[in-house]
PDB file of C-alpha atoms in Angstrom:
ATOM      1  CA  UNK W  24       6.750   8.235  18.851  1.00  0.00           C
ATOM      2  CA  UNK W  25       6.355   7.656  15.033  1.00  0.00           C
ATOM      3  CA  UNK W  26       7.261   4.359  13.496  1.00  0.00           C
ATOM      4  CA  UNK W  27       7.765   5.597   9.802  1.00  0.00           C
ATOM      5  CA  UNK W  28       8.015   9.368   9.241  1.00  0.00           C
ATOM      6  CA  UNK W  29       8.890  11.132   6.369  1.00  0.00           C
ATOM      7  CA  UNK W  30       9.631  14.820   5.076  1.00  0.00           C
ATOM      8  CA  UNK W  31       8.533  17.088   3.951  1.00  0.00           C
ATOM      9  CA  UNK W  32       5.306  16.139   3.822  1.00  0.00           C
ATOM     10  CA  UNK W  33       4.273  18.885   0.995  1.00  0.00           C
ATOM     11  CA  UNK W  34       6.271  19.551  -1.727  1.00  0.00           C
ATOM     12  CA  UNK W  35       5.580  22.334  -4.379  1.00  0.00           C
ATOM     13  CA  UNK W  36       7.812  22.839  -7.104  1.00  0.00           C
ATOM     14  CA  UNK W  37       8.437  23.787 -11.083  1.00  0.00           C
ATOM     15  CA  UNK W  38       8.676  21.900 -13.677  1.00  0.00           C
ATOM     16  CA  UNK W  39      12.425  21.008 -14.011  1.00  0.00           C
ATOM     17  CA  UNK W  40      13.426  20.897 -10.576  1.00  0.00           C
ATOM     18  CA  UNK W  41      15.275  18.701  -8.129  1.00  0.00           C
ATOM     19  CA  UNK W  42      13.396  17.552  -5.250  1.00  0.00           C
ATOM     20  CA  UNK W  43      14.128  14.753  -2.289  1.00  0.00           C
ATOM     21  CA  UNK W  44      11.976  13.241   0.334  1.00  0.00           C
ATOM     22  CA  UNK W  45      13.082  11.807   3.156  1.00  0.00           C
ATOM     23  CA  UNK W  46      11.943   8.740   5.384  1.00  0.00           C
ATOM     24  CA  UNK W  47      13.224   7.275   8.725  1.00  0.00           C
ATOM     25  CA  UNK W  48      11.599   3.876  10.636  1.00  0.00           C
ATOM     26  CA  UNK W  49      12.374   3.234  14.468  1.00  0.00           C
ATOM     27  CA  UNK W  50      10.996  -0.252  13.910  1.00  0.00           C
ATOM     28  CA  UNK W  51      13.750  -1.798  13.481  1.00  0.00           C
ATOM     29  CA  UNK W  52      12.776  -3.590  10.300  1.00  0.00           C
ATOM     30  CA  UNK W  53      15.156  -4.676   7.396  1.00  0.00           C
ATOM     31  CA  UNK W  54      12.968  -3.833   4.842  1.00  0.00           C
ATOM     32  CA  UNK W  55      11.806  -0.536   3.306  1.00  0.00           C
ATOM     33  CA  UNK W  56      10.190   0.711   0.249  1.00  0.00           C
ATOM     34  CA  UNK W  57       8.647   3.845  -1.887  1.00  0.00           C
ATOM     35  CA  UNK W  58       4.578   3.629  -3.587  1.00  0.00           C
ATOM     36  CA  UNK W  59       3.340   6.051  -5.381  1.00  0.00           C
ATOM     37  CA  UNK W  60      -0.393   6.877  -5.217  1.00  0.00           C
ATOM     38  CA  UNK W  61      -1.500   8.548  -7.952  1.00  0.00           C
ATOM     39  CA  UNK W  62      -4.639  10.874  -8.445  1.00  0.00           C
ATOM     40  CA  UNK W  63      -7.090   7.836  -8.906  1.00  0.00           C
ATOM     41  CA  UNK W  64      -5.409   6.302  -5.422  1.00  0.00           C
ATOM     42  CA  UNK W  65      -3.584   3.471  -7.095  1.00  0.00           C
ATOM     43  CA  UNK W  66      -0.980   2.528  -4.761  1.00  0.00           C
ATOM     44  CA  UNK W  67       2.314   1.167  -6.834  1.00  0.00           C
ATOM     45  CA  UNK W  68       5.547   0.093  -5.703  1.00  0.00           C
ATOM     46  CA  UNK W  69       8.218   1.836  -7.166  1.00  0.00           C
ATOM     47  CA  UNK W  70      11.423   0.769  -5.020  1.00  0.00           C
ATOM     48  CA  UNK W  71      12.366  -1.819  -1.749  1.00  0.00           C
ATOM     49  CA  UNK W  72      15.099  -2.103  -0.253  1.00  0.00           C
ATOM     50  CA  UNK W  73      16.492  -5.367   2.455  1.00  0.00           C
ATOM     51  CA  UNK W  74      20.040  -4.381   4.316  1.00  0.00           C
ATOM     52  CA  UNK W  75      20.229  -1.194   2.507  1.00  0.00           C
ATOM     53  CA  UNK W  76      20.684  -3.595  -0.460  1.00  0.00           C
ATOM     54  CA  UNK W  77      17.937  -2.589  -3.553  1.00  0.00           C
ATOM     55  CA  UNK W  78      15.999  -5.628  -4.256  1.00  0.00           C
ATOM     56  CA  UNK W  79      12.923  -4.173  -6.053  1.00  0.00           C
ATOM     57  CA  UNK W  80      13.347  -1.837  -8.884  1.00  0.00           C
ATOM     58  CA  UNK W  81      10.036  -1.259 -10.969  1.00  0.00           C
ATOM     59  CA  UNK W  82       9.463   0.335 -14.084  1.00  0.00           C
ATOM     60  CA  UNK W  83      10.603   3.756 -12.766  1.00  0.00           C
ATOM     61  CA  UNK W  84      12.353   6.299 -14.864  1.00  0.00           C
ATOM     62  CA  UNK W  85      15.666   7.185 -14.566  1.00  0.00           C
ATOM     63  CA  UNK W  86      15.036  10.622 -12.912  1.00  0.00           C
ATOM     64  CA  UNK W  87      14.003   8.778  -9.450  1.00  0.00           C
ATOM     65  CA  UNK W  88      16.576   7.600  -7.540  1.00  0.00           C
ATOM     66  CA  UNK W  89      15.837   5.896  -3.843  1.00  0.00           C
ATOM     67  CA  UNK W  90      19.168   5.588  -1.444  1.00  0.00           C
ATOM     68  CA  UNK W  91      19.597   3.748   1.622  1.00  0.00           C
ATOM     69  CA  UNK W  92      22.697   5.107   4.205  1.00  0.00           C
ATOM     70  CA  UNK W  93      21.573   2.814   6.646  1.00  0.00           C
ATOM     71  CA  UNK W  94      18.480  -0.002   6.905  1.00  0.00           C
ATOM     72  CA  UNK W  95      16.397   2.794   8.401  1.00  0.00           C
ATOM     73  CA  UNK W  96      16.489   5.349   6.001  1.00  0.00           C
ATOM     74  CA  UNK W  97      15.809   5.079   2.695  1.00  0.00           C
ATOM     75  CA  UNK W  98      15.634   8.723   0.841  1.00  0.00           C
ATOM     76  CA  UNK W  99      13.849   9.429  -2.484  1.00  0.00           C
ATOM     77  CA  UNK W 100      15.493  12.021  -4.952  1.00  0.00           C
ATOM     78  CA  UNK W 101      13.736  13.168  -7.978  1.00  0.00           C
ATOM     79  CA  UNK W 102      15.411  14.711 -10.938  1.00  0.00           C
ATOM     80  CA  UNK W 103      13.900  17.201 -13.570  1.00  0.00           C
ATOM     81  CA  UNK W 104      10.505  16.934 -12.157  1.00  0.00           C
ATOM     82  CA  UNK W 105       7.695  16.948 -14.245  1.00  0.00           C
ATOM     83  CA  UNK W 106       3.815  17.602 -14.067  1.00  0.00           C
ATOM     84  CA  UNK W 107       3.062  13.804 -14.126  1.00  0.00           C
ATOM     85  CA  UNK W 108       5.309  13.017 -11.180  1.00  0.00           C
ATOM     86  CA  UNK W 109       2.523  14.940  -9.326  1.00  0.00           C
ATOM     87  CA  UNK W 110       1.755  12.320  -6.218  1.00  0.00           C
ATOM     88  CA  UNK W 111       1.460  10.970  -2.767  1.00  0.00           C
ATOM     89  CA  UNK W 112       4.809   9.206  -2.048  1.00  0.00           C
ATOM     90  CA  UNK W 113       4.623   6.918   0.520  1.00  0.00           C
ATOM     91  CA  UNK W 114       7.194   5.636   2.649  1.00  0.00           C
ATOM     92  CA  UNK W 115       6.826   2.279   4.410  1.00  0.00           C
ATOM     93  CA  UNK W 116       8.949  -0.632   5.828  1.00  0.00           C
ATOM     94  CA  UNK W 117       7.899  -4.447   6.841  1.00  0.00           C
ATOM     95  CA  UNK W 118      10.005  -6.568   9.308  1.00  0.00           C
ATOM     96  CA  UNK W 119       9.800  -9.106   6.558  1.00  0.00           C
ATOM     97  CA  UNK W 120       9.294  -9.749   3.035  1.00  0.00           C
ATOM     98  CA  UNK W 121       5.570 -10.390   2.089  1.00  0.00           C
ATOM     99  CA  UNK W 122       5.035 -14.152   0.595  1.00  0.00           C
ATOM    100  CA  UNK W 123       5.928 -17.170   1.566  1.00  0.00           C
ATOM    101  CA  UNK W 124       5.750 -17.644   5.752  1.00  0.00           C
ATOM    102  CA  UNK W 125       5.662 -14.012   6.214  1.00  0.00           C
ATOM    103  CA  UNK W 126       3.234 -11.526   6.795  1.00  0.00           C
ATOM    104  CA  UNK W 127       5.518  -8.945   5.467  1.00  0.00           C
ATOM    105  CA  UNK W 128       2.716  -6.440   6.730  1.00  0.00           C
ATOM    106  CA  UNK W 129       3.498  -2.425   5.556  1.00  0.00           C
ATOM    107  CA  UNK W 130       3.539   0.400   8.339  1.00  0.00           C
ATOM    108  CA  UNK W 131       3.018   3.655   5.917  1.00  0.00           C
ATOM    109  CA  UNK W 132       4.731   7.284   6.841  1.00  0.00           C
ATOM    110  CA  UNK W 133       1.865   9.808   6.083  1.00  0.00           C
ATOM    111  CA  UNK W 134       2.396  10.496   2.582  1.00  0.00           C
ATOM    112  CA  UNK W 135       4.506  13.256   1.112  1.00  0.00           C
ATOM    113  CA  UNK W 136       2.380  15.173  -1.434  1.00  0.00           C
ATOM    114  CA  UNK W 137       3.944  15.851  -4.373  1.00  0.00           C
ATOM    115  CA  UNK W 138       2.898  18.755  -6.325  1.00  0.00           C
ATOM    116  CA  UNK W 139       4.650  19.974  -9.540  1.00  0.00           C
ATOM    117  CA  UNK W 140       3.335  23.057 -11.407  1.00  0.00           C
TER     118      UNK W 140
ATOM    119  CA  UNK Z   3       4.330 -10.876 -11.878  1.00  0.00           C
ATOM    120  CA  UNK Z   4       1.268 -10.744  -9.874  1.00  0.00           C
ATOM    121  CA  UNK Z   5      -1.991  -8.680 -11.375  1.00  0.00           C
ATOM    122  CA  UNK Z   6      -5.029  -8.288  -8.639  1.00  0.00           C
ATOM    123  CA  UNK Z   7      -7.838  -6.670  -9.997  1.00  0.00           C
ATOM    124  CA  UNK Z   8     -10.841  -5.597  -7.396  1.00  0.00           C
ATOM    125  CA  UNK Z   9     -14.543  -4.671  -7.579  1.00  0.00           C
ATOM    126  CA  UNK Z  10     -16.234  -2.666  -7.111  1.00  0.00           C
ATOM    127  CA  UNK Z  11     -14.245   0.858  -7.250  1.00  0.00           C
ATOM    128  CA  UNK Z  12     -16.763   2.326  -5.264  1.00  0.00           C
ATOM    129  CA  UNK Z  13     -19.414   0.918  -2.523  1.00  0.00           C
ATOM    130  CA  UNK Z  14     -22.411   2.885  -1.308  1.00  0.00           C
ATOM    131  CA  UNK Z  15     -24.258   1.487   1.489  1.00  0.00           C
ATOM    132  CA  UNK Z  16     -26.343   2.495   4.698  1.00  0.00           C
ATOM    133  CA  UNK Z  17     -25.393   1.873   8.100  1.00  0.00           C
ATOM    134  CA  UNK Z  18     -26.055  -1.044   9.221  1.00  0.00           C
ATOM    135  CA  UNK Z  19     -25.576  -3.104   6.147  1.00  0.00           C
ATOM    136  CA  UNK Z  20     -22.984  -5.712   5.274  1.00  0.00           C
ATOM    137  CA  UNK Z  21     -19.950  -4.608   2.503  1.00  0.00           C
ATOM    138  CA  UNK Z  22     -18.791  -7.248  -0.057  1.00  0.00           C
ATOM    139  CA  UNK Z  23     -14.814  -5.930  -1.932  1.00  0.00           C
ATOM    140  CA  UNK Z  24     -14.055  -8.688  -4.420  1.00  0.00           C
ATOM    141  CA  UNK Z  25     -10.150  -9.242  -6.049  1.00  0.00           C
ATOM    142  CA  UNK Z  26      -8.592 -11.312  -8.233  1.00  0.00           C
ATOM    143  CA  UNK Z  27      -5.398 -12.216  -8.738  1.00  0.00           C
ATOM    144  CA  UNK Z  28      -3.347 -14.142 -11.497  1.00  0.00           C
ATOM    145  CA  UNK Z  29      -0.182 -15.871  -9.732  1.00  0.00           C
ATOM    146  CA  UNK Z  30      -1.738 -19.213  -8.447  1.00  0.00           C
ATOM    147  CA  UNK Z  31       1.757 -19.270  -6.434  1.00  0.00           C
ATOM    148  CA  UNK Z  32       0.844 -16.162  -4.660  1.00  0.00           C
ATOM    149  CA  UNK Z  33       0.089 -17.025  -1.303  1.00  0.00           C
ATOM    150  CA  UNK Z  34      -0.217 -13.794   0.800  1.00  0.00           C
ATOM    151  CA  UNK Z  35      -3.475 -11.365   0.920  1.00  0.00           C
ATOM    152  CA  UNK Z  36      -3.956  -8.866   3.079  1.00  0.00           C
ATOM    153  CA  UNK Z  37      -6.346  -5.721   3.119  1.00  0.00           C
ATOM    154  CA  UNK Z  38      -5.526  -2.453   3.615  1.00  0.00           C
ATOM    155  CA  UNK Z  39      -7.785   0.163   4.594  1.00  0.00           C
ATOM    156  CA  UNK Z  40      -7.124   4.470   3.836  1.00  0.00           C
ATOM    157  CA  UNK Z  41      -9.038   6.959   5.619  1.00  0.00           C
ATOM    158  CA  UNK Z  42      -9.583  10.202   3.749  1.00  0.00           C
ATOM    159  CA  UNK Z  43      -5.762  11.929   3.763  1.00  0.00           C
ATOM    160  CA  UNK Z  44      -3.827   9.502   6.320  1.00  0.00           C
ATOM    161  CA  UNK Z  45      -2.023   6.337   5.468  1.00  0.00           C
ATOM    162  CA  UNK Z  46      -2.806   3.056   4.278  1.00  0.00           C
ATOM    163  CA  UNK Z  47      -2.937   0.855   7.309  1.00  0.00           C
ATOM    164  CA  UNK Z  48      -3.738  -3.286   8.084  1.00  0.00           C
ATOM    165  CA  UNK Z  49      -6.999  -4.542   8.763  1.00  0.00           C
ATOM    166  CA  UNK Z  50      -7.140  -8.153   8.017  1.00  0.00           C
ATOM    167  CA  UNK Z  51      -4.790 -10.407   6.169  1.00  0.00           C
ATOM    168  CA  UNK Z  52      -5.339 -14.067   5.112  1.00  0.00           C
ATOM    169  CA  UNK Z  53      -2.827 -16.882   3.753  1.00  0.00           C
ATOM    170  CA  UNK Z  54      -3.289 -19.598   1.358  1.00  0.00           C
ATOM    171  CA  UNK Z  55      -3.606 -22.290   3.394  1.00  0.00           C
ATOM    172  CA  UNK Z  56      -6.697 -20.841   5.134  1.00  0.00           C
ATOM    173  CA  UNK Z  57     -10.235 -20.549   3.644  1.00  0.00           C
ATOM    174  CA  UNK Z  58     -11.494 -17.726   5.931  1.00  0.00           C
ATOM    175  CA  UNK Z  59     -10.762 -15.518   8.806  1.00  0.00           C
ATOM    176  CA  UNK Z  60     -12.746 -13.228  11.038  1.00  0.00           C
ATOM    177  CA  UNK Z  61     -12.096 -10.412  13.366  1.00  0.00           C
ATOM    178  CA  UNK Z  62     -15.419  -9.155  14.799  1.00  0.00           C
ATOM    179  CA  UNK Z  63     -16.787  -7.209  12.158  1.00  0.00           C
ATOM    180  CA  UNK Z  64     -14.396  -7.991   9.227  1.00  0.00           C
ATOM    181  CA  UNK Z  65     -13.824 -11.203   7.505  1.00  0.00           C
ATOM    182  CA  UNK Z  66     -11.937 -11.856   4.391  1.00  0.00           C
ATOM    183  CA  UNK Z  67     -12.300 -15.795   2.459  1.00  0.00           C
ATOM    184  CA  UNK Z  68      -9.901 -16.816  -0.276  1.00  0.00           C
ATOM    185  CA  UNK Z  69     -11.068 -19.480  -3.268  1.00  0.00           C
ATOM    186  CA  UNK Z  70      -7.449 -20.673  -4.020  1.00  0.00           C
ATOM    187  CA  UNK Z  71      -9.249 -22.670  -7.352  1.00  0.00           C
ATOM    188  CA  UNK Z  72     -10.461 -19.613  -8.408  1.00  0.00           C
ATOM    189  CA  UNK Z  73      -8.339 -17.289  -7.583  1.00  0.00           C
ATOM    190  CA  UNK Z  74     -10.440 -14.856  -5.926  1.00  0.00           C
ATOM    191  CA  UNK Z  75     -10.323 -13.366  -2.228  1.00  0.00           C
ATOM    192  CA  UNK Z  76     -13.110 -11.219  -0.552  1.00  0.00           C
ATOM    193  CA  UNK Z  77     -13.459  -8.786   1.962  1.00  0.00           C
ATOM    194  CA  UNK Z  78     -16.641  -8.601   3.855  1.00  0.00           C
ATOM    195  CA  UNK Z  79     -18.128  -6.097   6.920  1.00  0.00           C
ATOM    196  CA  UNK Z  80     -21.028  -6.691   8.699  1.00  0.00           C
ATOM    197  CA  UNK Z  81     -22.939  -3.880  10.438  1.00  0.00           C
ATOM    198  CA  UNK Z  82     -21.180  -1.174   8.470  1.00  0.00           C
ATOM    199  CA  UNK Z  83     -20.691   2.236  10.645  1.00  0.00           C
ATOM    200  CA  UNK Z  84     -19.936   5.484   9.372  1.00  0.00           C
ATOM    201  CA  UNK Z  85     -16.637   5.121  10.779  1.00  0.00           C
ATOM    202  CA  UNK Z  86     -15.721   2.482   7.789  1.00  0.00           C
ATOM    203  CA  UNK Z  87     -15.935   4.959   5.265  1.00  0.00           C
ATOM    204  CA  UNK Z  88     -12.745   5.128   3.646  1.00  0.00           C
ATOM    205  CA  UNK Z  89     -10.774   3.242   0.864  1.00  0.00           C
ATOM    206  CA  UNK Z  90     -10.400  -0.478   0.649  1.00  0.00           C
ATOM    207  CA  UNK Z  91      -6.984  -2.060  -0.853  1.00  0.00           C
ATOM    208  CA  UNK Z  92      -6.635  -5.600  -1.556  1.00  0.00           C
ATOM    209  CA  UNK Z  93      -3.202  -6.786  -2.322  1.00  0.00           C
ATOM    210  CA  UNK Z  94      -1.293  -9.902  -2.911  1.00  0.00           C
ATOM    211  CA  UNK Z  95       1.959 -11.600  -2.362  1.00  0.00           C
ATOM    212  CA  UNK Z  96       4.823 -14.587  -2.749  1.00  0.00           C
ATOM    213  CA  UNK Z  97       4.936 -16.582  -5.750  1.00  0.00           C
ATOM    214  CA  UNK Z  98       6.963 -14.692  -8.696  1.00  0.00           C
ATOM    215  CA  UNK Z  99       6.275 -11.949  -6.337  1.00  0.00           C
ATOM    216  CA  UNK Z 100       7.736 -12.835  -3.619  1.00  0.00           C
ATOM    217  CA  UNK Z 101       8.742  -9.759  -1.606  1.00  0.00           C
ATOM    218  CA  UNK Z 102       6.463  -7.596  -2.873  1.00  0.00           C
ATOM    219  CA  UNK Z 103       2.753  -6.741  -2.459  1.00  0.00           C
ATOM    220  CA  UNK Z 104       0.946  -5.838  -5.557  1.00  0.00           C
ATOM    221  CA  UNK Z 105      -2.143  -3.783  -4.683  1.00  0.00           C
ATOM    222  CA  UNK Z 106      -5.916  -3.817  -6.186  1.00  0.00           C
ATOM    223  CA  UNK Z 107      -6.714  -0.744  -7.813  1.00  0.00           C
ATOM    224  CA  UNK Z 108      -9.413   0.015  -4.330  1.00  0.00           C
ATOM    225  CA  UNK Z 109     -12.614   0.473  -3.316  1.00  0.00           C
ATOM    226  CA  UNK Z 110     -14.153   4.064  -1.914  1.00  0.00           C
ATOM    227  CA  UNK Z 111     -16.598   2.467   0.380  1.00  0.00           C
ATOM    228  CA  UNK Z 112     -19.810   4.986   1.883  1.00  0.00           C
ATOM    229  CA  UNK Z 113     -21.409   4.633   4.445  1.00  0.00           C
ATOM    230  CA  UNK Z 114     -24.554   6.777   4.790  1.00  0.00           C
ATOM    231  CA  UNK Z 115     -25.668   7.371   8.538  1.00  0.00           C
TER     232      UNK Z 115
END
C-alpha cells in the first residue's frame, strides 16, 4: 500500500541519453515535487507542482523537464544526460504547501538512483 | 530565498548520550521548521517539526527549540540508541519561501553501542 512510489528505482545509462522517472501518490495530496540528493546527501528542490499547475521551478537546466497528467503523477524526463546528473531523485508530495498555517510535511518515494557513466 | 545552514555535518556519540543538530536560517519571515531524519538507503521521513510561534516541542526522546531573535533552531535526543544512527535534515519554510522547504546541508549522526 505505498503512498509515493516511483520507477525505476535504478537507472544506468550513457552519457547522452534520454532517461524518465516516474512517480505516483495515493494520498490524495495537491502538491508534488522532485529533490535531488547529490553524492554529499544535500537534498535540493528542483521542481513542485499544486493542481498539476508548476509553481516551483529552480535553477534547473533546460535538459530536465517534470510533467504532471494529473495531481498524482508528476514524471521527471531528462535529456542528454550527463555524468553530473548522477543522483538520488526523490519524489514526494505534501497535502499542503509548507509556510504559513501549514505543515506542508513531505512523504518521500524511495529514491530513484541515478547513475550515468 | 531562504538559506539554513546546520552543524555539525557529522555527530559521533555513545549510546546513551544526548545529540545536539544546530541550523540557521536567514528569512526572519520563515516560519516553518521541521526535521527530517534518513536512514542509510531509504527515504527522508518526519520526526519532529516546530512553528514560529512556539519556543519548544517534545516527543519523548526528541525535542527541537527555535530562537526566533536569533534565528537559530535545534534538534536535540536524549538517550541516543543505535537505532538513531542515520542522517539528520533541518529545513525551513514560509516567508519568501513560502511553499517550499529549503533543507540544511545534514548531519550523519553515530551512535556507538
Amino acid at each position: 500500500d505505498t503512498a509515493v512510489s516511483q520507477t525505476p528505482k535504478y537507472l544506468v545509462t550513457q552519457m547522452g541519453n534520454d532517461k524518465s522517472i516516474k512517480c505516483e501518490q495515493n494520498l490524495g495530496h495537491d502538491t508534488m515535487y522532485w529533490y535531488k540528493q547529490d553524492s554529499k546527501k544535500f537534498l535540493k528542490i528542483m521542481f513542485s507542482y499544486n493542481n498539476k499547475e508548476l509553481i516551483i521551478n529552480e535553477t534547473v537546466p533546460n535538459r530536465f523537464s517534470p510533467k504532471s497528467p494529473d495531481k498524482a503523477h508528476l514524471n521527471l524526463h531528462i535529456n542528454s544526460l550527463e555524468l553530473g546528473d548522477s543522483a538520488v531523485y526523490f519524489c514526494a508530495s505534501s497535502q499542503r504547501l509548507a509556510g504559513g498555517g501549514n505543515t506542508g510535511e513531505l512523504f518521500f518515494g524511495e529514491g530513484s538512483r541515478l547513475t550515468v557513466l | 530565498g531562504e538559506n539554513v545552514e546546520q552543524h555539525p555535518s557529522t555527530l559521533s556519540v555513545q549510546e546513551g548520550d544526548s545529540a545536539v543538530i544546530k541550523c540557521t536560517y536567514s528569512d526572519s519571515a520563515s516560519n516553518y521548521f521541521p526535521w527530517y531524519k534518513q536512514e542509510l538507503g531509504k527515504r527522508p521521513q518526519l520526526i519532529i517539526d516546530i512553528r514560529s510561534n512556539v519556543g519548544e516541542k517534545k516527543d519523548q526522546r526528541i525535542a527541537v527549540t527555535l530562537n526566533k531573535t536569533a534565528k537559530h533552531f535545534s534538534l536535540h535526543i536524549t538517550e541516543t540508541q543505535p537505532e538513531d544512527s542515520a542522517v539528520y535534515f533541518c529545513a525551513g519554510a514560509g516567508g519568501t519561501s513560502y511553499g517550499k522547504l529549503t533543507f540544511g546541508q545534514g548531519t550523519i549522526l553515530t551512535v556507538h553501542p
